[in-house]
Coordinates of N, CA and C in Angstrom, one line a residue:
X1 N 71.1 -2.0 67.7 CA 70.8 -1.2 66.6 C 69.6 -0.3 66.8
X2 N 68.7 -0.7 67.4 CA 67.1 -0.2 67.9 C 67.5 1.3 67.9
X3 N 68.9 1.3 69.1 CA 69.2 2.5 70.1 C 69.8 3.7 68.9
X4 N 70.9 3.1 68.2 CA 71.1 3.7 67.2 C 70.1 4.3 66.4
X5 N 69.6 3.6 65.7 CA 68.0 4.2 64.3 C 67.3 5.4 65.3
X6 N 66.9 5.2 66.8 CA 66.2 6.2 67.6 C 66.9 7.7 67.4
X7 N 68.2 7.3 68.0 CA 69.1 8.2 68.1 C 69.5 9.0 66.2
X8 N 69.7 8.1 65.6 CA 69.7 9.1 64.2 C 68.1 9.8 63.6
X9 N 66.9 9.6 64.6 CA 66.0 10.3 64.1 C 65.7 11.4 65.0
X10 N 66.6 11.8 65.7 CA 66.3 12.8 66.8 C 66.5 13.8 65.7
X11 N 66.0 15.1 66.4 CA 66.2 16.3 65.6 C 67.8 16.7 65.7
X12 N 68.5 17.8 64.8 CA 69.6 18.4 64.8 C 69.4 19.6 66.0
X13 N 68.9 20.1 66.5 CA 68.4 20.7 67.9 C 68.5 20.2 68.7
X14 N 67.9 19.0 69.1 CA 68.7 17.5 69.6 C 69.6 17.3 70.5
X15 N 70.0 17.1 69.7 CA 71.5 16.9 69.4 C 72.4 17.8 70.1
X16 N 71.8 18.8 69.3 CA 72.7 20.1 69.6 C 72.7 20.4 71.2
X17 N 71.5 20.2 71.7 CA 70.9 20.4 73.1 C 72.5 19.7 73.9
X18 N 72.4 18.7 73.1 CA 73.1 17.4 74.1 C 74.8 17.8 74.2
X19 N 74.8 18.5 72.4 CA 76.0 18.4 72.6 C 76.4 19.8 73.3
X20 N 76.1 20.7 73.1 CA 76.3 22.1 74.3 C 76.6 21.9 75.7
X21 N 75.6 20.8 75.9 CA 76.2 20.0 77.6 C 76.8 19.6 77.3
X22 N 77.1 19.1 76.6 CA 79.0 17.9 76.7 C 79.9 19.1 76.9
X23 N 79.7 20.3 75.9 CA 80.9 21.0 75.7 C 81.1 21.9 77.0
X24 N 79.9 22.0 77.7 CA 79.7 23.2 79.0 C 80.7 22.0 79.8
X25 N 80.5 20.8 80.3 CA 80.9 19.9 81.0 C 82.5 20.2 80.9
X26 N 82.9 19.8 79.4 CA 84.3 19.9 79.3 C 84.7 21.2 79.1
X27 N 84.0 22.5 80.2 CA 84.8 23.7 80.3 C 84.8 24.4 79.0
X28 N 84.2 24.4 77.9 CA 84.7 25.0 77.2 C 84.1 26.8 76.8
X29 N 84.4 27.1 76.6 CA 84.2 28.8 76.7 C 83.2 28.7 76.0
X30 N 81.9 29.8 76.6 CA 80.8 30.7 75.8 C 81.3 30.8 74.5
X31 N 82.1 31.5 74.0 CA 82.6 31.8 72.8 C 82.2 30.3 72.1
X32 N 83.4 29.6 72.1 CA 83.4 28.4 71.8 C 81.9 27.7 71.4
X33 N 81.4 27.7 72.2 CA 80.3 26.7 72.1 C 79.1 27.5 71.2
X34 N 79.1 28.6 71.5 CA 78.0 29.6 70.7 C 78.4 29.6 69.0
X35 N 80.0 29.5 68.9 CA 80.6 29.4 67.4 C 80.5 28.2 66.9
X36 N 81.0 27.2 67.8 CA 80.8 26.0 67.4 C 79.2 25.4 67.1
X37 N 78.5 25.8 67.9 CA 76.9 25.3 67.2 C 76.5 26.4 66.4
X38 N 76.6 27.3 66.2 CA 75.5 28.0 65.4 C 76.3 27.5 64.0
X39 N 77.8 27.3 64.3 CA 78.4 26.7 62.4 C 77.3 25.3 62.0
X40 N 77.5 24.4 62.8 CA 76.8 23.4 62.7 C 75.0 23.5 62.4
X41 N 74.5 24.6 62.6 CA 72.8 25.1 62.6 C 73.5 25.7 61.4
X42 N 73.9 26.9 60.7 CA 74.3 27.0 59.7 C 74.7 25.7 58.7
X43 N 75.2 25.2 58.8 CA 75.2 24.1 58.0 C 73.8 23.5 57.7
X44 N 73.5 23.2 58.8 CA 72.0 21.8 58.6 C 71.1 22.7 58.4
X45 N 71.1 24.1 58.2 CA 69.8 24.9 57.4 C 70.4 25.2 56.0
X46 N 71.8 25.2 55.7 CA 71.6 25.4 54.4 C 71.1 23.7 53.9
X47 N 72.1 22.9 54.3 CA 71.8 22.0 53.7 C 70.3 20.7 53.7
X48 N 69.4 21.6 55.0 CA 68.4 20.9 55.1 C 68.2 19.5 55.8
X49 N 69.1 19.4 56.4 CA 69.3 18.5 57.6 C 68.5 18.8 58.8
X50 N 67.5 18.1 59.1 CA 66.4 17.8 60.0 C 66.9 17.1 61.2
X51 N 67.0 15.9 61.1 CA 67.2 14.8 61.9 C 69.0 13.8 61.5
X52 N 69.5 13.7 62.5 CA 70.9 13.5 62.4 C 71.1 12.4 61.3
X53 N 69.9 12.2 60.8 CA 70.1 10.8 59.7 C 70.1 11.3 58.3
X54 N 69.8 12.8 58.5 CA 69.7 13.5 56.9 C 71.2 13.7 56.5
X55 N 72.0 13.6 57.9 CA 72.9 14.9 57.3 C 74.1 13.5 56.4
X56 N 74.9 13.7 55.7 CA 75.5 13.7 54.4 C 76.4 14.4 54.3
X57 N 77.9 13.8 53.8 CA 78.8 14.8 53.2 C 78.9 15.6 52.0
X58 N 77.6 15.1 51.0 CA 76.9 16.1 49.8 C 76.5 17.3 51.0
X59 N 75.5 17.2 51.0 CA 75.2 18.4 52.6 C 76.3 19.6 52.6
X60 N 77.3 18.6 53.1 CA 78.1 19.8 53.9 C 79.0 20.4 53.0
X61 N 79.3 19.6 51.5 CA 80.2 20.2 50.6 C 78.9 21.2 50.0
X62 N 78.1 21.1 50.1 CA 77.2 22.1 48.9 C 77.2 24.0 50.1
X63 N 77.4 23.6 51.6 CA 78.0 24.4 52.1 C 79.1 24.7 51.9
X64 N 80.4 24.4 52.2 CA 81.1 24.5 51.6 C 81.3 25.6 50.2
X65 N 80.7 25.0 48.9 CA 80.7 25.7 47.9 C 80.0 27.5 48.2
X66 N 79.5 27.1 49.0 CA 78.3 28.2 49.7 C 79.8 29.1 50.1
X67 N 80.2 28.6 50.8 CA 81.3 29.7 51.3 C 82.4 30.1 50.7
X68 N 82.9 29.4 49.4 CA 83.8 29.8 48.6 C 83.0 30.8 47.7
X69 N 82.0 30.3 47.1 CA 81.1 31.4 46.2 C 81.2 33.0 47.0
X70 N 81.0 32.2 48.5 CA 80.9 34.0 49.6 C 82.1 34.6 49.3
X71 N 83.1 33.7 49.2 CA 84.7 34.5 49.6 C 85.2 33.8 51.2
X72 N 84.5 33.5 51.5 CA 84.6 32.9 53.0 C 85.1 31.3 53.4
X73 N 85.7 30.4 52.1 CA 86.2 29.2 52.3 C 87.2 29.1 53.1
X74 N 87.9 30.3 53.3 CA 89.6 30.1 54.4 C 88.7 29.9 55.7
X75 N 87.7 30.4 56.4 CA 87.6 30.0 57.7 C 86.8 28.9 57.9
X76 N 86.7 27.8 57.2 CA 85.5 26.8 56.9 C 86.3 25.3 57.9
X77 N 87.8 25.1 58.2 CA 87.8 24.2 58.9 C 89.4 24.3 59.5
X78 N 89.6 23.4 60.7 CA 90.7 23.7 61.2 C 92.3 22.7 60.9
X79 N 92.0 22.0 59.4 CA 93.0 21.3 58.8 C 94.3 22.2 58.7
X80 N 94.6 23.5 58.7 CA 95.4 24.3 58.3 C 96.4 24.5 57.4
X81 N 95.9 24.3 56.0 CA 96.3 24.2 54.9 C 95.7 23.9 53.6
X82 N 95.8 24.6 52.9 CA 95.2 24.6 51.0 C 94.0 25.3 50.9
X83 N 93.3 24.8 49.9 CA 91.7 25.3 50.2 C 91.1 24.5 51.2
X84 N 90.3 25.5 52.0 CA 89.5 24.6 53.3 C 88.4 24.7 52.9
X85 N 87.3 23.6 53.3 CA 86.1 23.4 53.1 C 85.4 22.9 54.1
X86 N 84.2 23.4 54.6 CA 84.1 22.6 56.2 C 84.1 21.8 56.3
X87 N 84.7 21.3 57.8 CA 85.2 20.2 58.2 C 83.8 19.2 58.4
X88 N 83.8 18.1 57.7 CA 82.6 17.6 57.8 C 83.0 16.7 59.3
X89 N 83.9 16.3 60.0 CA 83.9 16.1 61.1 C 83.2 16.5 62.3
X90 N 82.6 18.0 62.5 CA 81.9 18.8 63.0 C 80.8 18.2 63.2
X91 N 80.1 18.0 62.4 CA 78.8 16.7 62.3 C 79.2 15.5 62.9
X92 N 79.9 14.9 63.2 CA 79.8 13.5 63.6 C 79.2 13.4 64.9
X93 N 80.0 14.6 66.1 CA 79.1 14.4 67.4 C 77.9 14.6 67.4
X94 N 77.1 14.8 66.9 CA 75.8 14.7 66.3 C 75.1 13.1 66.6
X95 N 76.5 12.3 65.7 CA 75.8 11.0 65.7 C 75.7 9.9 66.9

């Protein structure tokens, strides 16, 4: 558990560091990886998520509402169907 509590106080930069390498490793395109974290840094600055222990599915729906308010809820996750709201999944390799 130690390893865990350490690991949920890292920063969301962090994180991000780590997870960019995972995604460079598994091949995945510039595109890809530049879109995929800056959504996730968009998220944890609207929602104020610091350290991977802030972040919350309140969090990510108050984004969410952020992007329906924009007009911008259709491109918020890759379930493909109804209203979309970001995928709070996106956050989990984080943890």
């Amino acid at each position: 558990l130690d390893a865990i509590g350490k690991e949920s106080q890292r920063t969301i930069e962090a994180h991000l560091t780590d997870y960019e390498a995972k995604l460079r490793t598994a091949s995945r395109t510039d595109k890809h990886i530049t879109s995929t974290t800056q959504f996730i840094r968009w998220i944890a600055d609207h929602a104020g998520f610091k350290t991977a222990s802030d972040i919350s599915a309140d969090g990510v729906n108050r984004y969410a509402g952020k992007l329906r308010d924009d007009g911008r809820a259709d491109r918020c996750d890759s379930s493909g169907g109804g209203t979309r709201t970001p995928d709070t999944r996106i956050m989990i390799p984080l943890l």
